[in-house]
PDB file of C-alpha atoms in Angstrom:
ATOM      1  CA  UNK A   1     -68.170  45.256  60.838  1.00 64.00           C
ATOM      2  CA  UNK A   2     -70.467  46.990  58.106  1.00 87.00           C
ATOM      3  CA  UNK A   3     -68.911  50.059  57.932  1.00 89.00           C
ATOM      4  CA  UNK A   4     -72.172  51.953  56.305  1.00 90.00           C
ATOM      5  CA  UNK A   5     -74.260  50.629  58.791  1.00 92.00           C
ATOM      6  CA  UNK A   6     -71.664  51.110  61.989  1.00 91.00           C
ATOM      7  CA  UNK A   7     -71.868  55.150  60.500  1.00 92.00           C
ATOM      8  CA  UNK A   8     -75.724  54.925  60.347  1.00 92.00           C
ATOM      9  CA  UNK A   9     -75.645  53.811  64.161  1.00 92.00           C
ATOM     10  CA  UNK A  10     -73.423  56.249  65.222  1.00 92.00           C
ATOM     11  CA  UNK A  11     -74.964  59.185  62.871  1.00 91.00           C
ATOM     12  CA  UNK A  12     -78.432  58.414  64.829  1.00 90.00           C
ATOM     13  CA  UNK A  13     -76.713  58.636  68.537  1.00 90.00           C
ATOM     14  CA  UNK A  14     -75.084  61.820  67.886  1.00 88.00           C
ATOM     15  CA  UNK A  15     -78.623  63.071  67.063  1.00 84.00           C
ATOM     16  CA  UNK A  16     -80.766  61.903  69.609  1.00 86.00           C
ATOM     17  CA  UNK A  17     -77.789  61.742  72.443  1.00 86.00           C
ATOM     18  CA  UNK A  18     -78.779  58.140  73.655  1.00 88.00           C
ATOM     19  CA  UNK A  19     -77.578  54.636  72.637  1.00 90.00           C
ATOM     20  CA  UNK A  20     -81.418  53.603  73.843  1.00 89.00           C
ATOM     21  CA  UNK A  21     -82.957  55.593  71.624  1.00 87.00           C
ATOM     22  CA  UNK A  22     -81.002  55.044  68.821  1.00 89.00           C
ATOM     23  CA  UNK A  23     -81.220  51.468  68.891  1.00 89.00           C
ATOM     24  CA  UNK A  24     -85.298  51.516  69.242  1.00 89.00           C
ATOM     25  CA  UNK A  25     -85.298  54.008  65.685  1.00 85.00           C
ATOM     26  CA  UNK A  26     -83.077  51.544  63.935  1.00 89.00           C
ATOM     27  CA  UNK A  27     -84.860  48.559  65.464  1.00 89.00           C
ATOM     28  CA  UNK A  28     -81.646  47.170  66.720  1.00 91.00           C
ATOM     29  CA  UNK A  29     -80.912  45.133  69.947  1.00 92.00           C
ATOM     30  CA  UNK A  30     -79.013  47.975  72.365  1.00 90.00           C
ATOM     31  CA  UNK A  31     -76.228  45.698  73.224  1.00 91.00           C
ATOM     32  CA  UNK A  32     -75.547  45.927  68.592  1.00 92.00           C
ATOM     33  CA  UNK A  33     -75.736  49.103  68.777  1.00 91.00           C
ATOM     34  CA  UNK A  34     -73.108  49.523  71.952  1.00 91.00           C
ATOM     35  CA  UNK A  35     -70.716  46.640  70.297  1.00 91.00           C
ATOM     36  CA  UNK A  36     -70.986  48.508  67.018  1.00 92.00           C
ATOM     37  CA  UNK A  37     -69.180  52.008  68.775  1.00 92.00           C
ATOM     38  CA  UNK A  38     -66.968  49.991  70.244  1.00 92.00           C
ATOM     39  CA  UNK A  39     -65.811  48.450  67.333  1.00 92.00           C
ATOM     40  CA  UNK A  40     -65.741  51.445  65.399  1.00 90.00           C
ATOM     41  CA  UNK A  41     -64.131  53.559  67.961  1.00 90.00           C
ATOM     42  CA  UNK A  42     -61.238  50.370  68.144  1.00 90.00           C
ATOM     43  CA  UNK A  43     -60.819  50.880  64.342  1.00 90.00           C
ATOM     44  CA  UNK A  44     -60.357  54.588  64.277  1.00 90.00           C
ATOM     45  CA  UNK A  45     -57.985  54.563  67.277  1.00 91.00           C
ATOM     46  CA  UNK A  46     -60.474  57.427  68.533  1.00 90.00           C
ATOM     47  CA  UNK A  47     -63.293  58.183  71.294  1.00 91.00           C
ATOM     48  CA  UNK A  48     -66.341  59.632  69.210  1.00 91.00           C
ATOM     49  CA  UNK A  49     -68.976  59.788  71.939  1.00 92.00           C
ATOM     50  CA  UNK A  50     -68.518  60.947  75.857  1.00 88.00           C
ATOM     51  CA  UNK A  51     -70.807  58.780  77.925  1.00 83.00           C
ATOM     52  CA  UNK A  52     -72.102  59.347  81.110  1.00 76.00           C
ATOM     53  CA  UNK A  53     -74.810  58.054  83.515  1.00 68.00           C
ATOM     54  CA  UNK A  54     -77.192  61.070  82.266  1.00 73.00           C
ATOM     55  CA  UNK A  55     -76.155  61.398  78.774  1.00 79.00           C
ATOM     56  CA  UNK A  56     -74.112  61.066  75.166  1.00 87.00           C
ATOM     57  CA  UNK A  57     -71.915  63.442  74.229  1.00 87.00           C
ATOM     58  CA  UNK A  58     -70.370  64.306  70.919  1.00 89.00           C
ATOM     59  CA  UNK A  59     -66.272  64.677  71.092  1.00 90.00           C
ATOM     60  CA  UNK A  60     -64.756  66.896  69.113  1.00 89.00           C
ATOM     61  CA  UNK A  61     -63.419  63.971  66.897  1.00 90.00           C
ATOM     62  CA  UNK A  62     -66.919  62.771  67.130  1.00 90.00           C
ATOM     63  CA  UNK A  63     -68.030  66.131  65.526  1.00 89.00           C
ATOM     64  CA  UNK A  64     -65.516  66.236  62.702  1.00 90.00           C
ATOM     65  CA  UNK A  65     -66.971  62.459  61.939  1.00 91.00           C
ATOM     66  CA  UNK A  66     -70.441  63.117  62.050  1.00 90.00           C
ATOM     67  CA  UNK A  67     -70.464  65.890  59.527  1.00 85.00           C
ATOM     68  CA  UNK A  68     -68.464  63.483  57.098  1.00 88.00           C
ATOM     69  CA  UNK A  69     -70.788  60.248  58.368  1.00 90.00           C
ATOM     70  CA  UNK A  70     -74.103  62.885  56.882  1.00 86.00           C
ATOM     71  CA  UNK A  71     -72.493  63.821  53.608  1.00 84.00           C
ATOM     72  CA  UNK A  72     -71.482  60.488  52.729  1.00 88.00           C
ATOM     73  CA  UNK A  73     -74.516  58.614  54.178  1.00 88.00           C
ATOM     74  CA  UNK A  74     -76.651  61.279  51.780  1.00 81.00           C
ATOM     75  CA  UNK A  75     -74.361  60.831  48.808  1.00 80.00           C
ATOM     76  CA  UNK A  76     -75.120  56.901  49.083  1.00 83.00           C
ATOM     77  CA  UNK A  77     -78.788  57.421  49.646  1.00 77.00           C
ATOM     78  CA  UNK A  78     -79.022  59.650  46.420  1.00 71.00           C
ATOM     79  CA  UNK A  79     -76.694  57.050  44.332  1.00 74.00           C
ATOM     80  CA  UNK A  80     -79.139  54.276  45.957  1.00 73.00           C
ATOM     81  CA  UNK A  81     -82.330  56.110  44.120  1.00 67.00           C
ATOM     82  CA  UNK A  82     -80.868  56.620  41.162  1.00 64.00           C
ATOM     83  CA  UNK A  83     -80.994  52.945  40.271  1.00 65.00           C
ATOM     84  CA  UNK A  84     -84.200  51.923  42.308  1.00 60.00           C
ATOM     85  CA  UNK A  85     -87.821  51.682  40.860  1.00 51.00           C
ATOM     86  CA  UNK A  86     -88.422  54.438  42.093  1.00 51.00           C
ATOM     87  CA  UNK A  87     -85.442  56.561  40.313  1.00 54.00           C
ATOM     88  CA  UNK A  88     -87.746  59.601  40.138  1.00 64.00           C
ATOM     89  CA  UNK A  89     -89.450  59.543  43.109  1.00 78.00           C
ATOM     90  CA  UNK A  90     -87.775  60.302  46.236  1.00 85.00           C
ATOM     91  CA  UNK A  91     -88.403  57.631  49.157  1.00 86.00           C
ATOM     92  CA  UNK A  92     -87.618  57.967  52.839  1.00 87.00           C
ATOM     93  CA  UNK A  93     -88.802  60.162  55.837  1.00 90.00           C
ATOM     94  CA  UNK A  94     -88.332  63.836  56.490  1.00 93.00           C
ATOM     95  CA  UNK A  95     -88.450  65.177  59.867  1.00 91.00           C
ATOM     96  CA  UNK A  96     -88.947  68.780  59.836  1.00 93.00           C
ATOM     97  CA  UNK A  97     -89.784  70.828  62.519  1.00 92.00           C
ATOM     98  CA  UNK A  98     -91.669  74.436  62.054  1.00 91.00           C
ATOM     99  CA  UNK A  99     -93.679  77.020  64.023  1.00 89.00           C
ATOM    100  CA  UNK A 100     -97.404  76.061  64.734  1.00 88.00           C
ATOM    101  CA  UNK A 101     -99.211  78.761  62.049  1.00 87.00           C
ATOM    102  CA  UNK A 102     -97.095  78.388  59.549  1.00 90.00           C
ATOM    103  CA  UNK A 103     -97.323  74.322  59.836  1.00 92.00           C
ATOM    104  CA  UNK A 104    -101.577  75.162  60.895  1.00 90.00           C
ATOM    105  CA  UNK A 105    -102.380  77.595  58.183  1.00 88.00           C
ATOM    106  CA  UNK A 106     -99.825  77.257  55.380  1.00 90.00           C
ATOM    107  CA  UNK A 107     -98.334  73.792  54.796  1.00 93.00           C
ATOM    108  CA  UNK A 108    -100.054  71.196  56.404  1.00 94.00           C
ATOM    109  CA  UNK A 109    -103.482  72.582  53.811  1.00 92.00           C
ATOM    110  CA  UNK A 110    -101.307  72.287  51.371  1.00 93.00           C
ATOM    111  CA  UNK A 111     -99.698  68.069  52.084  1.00 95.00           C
ATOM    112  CA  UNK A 112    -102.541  66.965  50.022  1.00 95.00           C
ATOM    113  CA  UNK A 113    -100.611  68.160  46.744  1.00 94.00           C
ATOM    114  CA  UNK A 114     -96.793  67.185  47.723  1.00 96.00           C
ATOM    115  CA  UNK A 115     -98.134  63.631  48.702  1.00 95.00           C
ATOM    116  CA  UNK A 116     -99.897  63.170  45.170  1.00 95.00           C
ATOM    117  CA  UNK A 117     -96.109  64.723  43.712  1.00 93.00           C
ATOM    118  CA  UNK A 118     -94.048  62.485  46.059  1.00 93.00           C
ATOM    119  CA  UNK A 119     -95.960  59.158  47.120  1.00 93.00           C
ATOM    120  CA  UNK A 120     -93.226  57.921  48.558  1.00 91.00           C
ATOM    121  CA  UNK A 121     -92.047  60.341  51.002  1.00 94.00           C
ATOM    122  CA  UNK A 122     -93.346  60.500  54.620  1.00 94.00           C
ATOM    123  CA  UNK A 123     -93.073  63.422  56.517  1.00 94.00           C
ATOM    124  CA  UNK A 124     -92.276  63.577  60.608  1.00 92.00           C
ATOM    125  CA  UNK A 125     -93.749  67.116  61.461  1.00 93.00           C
ATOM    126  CA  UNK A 126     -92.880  69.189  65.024  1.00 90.00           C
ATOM    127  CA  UNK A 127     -94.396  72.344  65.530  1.00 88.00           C
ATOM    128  CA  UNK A 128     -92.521  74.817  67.744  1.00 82.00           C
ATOM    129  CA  UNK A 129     -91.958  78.109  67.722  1.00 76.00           C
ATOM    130  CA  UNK A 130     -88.569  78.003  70.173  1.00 74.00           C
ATOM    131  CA  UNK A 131     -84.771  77.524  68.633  1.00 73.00           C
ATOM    132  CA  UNK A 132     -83.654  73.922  68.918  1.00 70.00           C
ATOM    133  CA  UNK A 133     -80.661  71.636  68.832  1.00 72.00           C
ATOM    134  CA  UNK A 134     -81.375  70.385  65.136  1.00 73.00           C
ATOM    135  CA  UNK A 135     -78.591  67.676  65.594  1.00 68.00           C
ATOM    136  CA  UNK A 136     -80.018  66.320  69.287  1.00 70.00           C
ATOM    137  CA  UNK A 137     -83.487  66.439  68.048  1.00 74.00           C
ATOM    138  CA  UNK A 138     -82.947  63.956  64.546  1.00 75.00           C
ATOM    139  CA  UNK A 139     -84.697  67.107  62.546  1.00 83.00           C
ATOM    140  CA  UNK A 140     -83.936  67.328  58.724  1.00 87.00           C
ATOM    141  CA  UNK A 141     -84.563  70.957  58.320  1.00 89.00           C
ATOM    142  CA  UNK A 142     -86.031  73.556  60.468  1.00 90.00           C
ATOM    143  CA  UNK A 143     -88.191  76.262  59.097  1.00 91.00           C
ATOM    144  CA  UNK A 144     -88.029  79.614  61.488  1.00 88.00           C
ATOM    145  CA  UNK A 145     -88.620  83.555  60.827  1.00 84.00           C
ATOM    146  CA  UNK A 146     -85.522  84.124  62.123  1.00 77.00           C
ATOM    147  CA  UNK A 147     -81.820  82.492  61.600  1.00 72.00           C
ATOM    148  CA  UNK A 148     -80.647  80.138  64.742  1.00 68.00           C
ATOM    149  CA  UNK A 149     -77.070  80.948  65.800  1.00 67.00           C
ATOM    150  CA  UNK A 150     -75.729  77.568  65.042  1.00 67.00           C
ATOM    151  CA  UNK A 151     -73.200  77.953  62.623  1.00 66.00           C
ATOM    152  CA  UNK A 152     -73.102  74.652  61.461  1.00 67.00           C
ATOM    153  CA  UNK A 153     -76.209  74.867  59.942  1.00 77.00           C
ATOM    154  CA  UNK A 154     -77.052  75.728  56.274  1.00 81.00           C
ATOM    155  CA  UNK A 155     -79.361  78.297  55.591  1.00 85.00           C
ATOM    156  CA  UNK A 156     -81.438  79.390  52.791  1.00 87.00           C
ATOM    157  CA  UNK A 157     -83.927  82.017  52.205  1.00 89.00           C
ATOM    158  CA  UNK A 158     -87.663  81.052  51.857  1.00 89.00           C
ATOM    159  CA  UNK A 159     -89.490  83.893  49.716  1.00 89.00           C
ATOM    160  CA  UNK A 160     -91.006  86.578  52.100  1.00 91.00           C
ATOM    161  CA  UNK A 161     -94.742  86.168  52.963  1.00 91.00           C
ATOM    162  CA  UNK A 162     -96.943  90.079  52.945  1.00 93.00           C
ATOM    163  CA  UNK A 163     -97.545  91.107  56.189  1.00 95.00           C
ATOM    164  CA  UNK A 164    -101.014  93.423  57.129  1.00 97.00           C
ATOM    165  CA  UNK A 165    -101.688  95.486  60.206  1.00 98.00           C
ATOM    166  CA  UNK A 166    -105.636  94.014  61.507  1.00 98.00           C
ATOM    167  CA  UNK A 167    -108.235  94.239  64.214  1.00 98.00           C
ATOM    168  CA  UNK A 168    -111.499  92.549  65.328  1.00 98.00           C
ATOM    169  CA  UNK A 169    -114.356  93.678  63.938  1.00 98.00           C
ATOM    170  CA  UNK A 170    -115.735  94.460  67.374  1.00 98.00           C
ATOM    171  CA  UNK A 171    -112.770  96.048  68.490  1.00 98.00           C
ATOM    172  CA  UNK A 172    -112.738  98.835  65.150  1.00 98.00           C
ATOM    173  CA  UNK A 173    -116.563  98.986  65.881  1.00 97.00           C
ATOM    174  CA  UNK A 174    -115.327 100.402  69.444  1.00 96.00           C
ATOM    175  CA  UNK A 175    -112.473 102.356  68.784  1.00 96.00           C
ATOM    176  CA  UNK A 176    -112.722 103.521  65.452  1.00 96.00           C
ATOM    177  CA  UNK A 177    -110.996 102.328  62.114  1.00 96.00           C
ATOM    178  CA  UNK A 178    -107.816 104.480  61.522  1.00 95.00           C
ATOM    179  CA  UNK A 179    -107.211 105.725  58.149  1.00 90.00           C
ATOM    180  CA  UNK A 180    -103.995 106.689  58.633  1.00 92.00           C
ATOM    181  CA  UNK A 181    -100.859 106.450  61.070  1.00 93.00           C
ATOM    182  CA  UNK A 182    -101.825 109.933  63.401  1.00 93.00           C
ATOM    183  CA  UNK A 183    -105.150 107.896  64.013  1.00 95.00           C
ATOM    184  CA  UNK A 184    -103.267 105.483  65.791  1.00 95.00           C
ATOM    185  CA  UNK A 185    -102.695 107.706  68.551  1.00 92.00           C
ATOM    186  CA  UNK A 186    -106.281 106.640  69.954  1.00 94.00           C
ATOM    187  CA  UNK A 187    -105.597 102.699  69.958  1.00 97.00           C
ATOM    188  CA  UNK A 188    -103.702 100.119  71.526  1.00 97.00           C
ATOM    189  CA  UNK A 189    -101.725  96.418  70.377  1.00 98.00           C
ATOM    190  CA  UNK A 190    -101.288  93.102  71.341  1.00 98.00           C
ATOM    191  CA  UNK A 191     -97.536  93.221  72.533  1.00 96.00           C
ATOM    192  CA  UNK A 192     -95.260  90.538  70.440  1.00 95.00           C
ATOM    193  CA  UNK A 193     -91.964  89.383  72.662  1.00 92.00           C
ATOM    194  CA  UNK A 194     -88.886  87.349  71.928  1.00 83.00           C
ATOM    195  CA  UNK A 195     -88.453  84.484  74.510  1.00 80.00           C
ATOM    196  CA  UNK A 196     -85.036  84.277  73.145  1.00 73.00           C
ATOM    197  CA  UNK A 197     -83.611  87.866  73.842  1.00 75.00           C
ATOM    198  CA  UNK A 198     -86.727  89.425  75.468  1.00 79.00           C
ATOM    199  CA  UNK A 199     -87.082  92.485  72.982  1.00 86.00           C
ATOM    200  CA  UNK A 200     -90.627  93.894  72.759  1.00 90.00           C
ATOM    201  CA  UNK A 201     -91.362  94.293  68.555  1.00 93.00           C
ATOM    202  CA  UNK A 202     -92.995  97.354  67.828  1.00 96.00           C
ATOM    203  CA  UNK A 203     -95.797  98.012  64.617  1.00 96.00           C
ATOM    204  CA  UNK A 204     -93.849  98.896  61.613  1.00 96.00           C
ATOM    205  CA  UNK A 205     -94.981 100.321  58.296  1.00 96.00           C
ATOM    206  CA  UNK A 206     -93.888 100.856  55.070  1.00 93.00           C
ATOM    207  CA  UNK A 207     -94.119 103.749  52.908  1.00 88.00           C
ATOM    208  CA  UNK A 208     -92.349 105.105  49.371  1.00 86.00           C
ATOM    209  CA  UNK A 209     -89.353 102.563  50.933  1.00 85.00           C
ATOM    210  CA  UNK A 210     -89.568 103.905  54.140  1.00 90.00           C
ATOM    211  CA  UNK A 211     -90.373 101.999  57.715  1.00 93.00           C
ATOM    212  CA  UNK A 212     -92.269 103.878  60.154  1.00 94.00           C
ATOM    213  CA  UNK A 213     -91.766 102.053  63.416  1.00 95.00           C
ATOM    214  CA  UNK A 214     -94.931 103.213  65.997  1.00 94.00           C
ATOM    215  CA  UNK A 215     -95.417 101.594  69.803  1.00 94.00           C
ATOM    216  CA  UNK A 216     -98.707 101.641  71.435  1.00 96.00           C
ATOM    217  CA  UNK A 217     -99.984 100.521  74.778  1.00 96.00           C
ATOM    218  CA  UNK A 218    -101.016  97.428  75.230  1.00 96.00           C
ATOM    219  CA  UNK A 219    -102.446  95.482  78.384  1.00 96.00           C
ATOM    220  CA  UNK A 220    -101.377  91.978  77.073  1.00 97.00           C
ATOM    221  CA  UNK A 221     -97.833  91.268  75.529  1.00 96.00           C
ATOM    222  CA  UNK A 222     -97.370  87.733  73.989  1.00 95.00           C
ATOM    223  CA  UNK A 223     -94.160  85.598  72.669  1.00 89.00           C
ATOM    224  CA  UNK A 224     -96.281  83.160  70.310  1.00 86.00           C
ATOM    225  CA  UNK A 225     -98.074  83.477  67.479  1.00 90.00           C
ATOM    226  CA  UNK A 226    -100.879  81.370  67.602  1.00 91.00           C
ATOM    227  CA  UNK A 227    -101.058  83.385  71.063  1.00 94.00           C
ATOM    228  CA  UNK A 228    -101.052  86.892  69.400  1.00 96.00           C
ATOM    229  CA  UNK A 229    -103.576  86.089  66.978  1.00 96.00           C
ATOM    230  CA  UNK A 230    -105.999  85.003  69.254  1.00 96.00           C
ATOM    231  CA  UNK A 231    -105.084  88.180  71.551  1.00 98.00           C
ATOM    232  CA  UNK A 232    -106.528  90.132  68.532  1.00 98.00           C
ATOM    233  CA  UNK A 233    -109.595  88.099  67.824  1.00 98.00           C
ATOM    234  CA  UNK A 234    -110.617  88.612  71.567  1.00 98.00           C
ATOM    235  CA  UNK A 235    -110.724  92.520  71.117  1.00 98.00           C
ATOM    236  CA  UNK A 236    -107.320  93.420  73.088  1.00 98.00           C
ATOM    237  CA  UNK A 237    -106.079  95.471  70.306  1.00 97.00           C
ATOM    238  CA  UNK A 238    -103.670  96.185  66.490  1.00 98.00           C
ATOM    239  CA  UNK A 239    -101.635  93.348  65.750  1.00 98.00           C
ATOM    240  CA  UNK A 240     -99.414  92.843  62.287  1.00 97.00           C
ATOM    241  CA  UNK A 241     -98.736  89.029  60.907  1.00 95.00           C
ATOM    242  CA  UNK A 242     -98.536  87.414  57.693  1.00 93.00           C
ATOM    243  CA  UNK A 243    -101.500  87.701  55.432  1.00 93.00           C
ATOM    244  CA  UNK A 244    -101.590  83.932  54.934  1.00 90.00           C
ATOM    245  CA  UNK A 245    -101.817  83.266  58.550  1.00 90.00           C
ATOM    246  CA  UNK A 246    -104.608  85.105  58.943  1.00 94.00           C
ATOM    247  CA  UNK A 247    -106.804  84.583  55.521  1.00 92.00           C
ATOM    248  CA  UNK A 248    -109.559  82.490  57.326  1.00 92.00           C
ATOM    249  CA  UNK A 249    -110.519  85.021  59.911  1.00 96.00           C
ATOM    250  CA  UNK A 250    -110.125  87.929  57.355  1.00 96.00           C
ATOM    251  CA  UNK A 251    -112.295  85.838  55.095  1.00 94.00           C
ATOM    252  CA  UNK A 252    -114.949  85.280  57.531  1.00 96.00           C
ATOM    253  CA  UNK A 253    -114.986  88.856  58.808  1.00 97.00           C
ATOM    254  CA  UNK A 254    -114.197  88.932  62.231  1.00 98.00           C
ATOM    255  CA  UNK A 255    -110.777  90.444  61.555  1.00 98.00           C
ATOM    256  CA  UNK A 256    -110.306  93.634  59.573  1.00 98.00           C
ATOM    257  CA  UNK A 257    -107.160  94.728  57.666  1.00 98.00           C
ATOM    258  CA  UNK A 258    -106.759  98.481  58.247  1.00 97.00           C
ATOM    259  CA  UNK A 259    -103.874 101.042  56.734  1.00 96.00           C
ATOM    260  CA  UNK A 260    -103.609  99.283  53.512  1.00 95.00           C
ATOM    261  CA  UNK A 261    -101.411 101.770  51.799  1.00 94.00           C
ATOM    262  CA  UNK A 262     -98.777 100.990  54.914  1.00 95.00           C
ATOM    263  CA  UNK A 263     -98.038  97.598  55.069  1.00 95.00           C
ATOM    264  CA  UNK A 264     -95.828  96.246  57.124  1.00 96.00           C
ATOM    265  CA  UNK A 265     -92.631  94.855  55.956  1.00 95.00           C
ATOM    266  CA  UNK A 266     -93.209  91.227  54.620  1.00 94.00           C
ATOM    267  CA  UNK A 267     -91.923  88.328  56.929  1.00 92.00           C
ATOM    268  CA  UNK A 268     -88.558  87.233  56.495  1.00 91.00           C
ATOM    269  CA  UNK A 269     -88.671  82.854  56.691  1.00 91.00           C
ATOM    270  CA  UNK A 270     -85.593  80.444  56.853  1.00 90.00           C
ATOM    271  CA  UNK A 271     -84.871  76.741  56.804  1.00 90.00           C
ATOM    272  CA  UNK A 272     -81.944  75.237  57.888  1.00 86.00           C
ATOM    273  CA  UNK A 273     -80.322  72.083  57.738  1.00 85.00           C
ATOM    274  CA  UNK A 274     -77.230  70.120  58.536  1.00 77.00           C
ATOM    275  CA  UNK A 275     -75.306  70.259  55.562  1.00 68.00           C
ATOM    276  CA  UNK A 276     -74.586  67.026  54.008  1.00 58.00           C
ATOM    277  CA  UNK A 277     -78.413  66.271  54.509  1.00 51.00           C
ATOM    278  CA  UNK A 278     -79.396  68.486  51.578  1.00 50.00           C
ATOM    279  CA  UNK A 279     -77.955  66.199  49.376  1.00 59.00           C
ATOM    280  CA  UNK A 280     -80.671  63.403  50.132  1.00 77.00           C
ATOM    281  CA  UNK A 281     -83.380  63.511  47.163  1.00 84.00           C
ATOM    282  CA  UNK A 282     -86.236  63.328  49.850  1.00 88.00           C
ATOM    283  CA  UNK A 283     -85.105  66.468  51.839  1.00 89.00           C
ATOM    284  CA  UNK A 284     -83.743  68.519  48.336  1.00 88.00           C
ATOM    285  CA  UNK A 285     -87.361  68.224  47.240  1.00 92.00           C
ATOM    286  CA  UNK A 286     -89.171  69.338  50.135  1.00 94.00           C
ATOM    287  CA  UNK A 287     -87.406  72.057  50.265  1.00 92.00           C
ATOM    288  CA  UNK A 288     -88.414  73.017  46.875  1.00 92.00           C
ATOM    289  CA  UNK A 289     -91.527  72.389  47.058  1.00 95.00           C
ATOM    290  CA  UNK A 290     -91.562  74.550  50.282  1.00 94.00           C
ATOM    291  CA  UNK A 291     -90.054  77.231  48.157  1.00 92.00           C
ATOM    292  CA  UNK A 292     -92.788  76.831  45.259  1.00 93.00           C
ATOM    293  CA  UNK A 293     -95.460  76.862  48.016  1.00 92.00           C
ATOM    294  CA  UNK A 294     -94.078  80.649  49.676  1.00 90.00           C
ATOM    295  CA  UNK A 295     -94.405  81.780  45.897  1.00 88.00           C
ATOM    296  CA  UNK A 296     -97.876  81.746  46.063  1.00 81.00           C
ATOM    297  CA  UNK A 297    -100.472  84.661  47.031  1.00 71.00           C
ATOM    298  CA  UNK A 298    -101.520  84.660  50.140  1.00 60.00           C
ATOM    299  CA  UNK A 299    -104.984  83.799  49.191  1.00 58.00           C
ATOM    300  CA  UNK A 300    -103.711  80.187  47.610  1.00 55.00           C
ATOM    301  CA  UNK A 301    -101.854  79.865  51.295  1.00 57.00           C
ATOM    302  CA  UNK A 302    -104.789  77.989  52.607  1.00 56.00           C
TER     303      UNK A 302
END
């Protein structure tokens, strides 16, 4: 038995839960892939993988595995380049998995210049703005404005993007432009919503280091944010979101930033990762590049 590639096998069914699956990714006959487990099961003298009619399931054993399987399985991967032809340029595939603006309006404009750095990197890209099983799903890194509970994740901090408060044009030409935060009195939001926990966000502002939090009416409340912005750019009210998200429409003049000198806090962004999979040169260098990109003004986030 190959030992590297019986850990490959089983790495890949503890990710996607199915021994089907797994064998059609690694372009493997299913009865291998089944004959592999066994085998590998036999020589550790321990059942990695719970199956059922319905479904895989990771033992506990299985667990501790896995998260050795990654780390070495990276390590080799990142020995492997060191001595290939292409020693300093990162090959392989990187499945990340992101909400739809950010991928829409900040990185995917941007691919153009990470594919001319890295030519030999591929990228698998999921947009999705719920919390997922990073393991189940096969993603490399996840990319979220908030931190998933799993705590067998990695996490590190992305730099914050600005945030602005904004109408439509023809909604400020209706209700008036507020100069300040009493103005705000006459106005109404787009409602923002967690699907997670079901709390309703209200409009916050900053000032001299202090947050101002305000809650207006609103007649539509929303849990997405390609959803919120296009709440706003049909008239239904105030909404806050990141400055790069919205740069097109700002440019083009149908939405208005309004209470500059109050600007929201700036937005918070993750990415996460099983561990040992930050050690593969293809993932390490997205993530980098991810981090150069957040540097950036807004107005180069396009």
């Amino acid at each position: 038995m190959d030992q590297i590639q019986a850990m490959r096998i089983f790495v890949r069914i503890a990710e996607l839960g199915s021994f089907s699956r797994a064998a059609e990714m690694l372009s493997l006959p299913r009865a291998t892939v089944s004959h592999t487990i066994k085998q590998l099961e036999s020589r550790l003298g321990a059942r990695l993988l719970q199956r059922t009619t319905r479904q895989v399931q990771i033992t506990d054993e299985g667990q501790i595995y896995y998260q050795r399987c990654t780390q070495l399985l990276a390590e080799i991967e990142e020995t492997d380049a060191l001595f290939t032809q292409h020693r300093r340029q990162p090959v392989g595939n990187v499945r990340v998995d992101m909400p739809h603006s950010l991928a829409r309006e900040v990185v995917i404009p941007a691919l153009g210049e990470f594919y001319q750095r890295y030519p030999h990197i591929t990228l698998s890209l999921s947009a999705n703005d719920s919390a997922i099983n990073v393991v189940r799903e096969g993603v490399d890194c996840v990319l979220r404005a908030w931190q998933m509970t799993d705590d067998s994740l990695a996490t590190l901090h992305l730099p914050a993007l600005p945030q602005i408060t904004c109408a439509s044009a023809r909604y400020l030409a209706e209700f008036g432009i507020p100069a300040s935060l009493d103005d705000l009195s006459s106005h109404q939001m787009v409602g923002y919503f967690s699907l997670r926990s079901g709390q309703r966000y209200p409009l916050e502002f900053m000032h001299n280091g202090e947050r101002t939090i305000h809650t207006l009416p609103s007649k539509l409340d929303v849990s997405g944010v390609d959803a919120y912005i296009a709440a706003c750019r049909a008239d239904l009210g105030l909404i806050q979101a990141t400055r790069a998200g919205l740069q097109r429409w700002l440019d083009s003049g149908e939405l208005v930033e309004i209470i500059k000198d109050m600007p929201p806090p700036d937005m918070q962004f993750y990415v996460m990762y099983p561990p040992g999979r930050f050690l593969a040169p293809r993932i390490r260098v997205f993530i980098e590049w991810l981090n150069e990109l957040f540097t950036r003004p807004p107005s180069a986030l396009r």
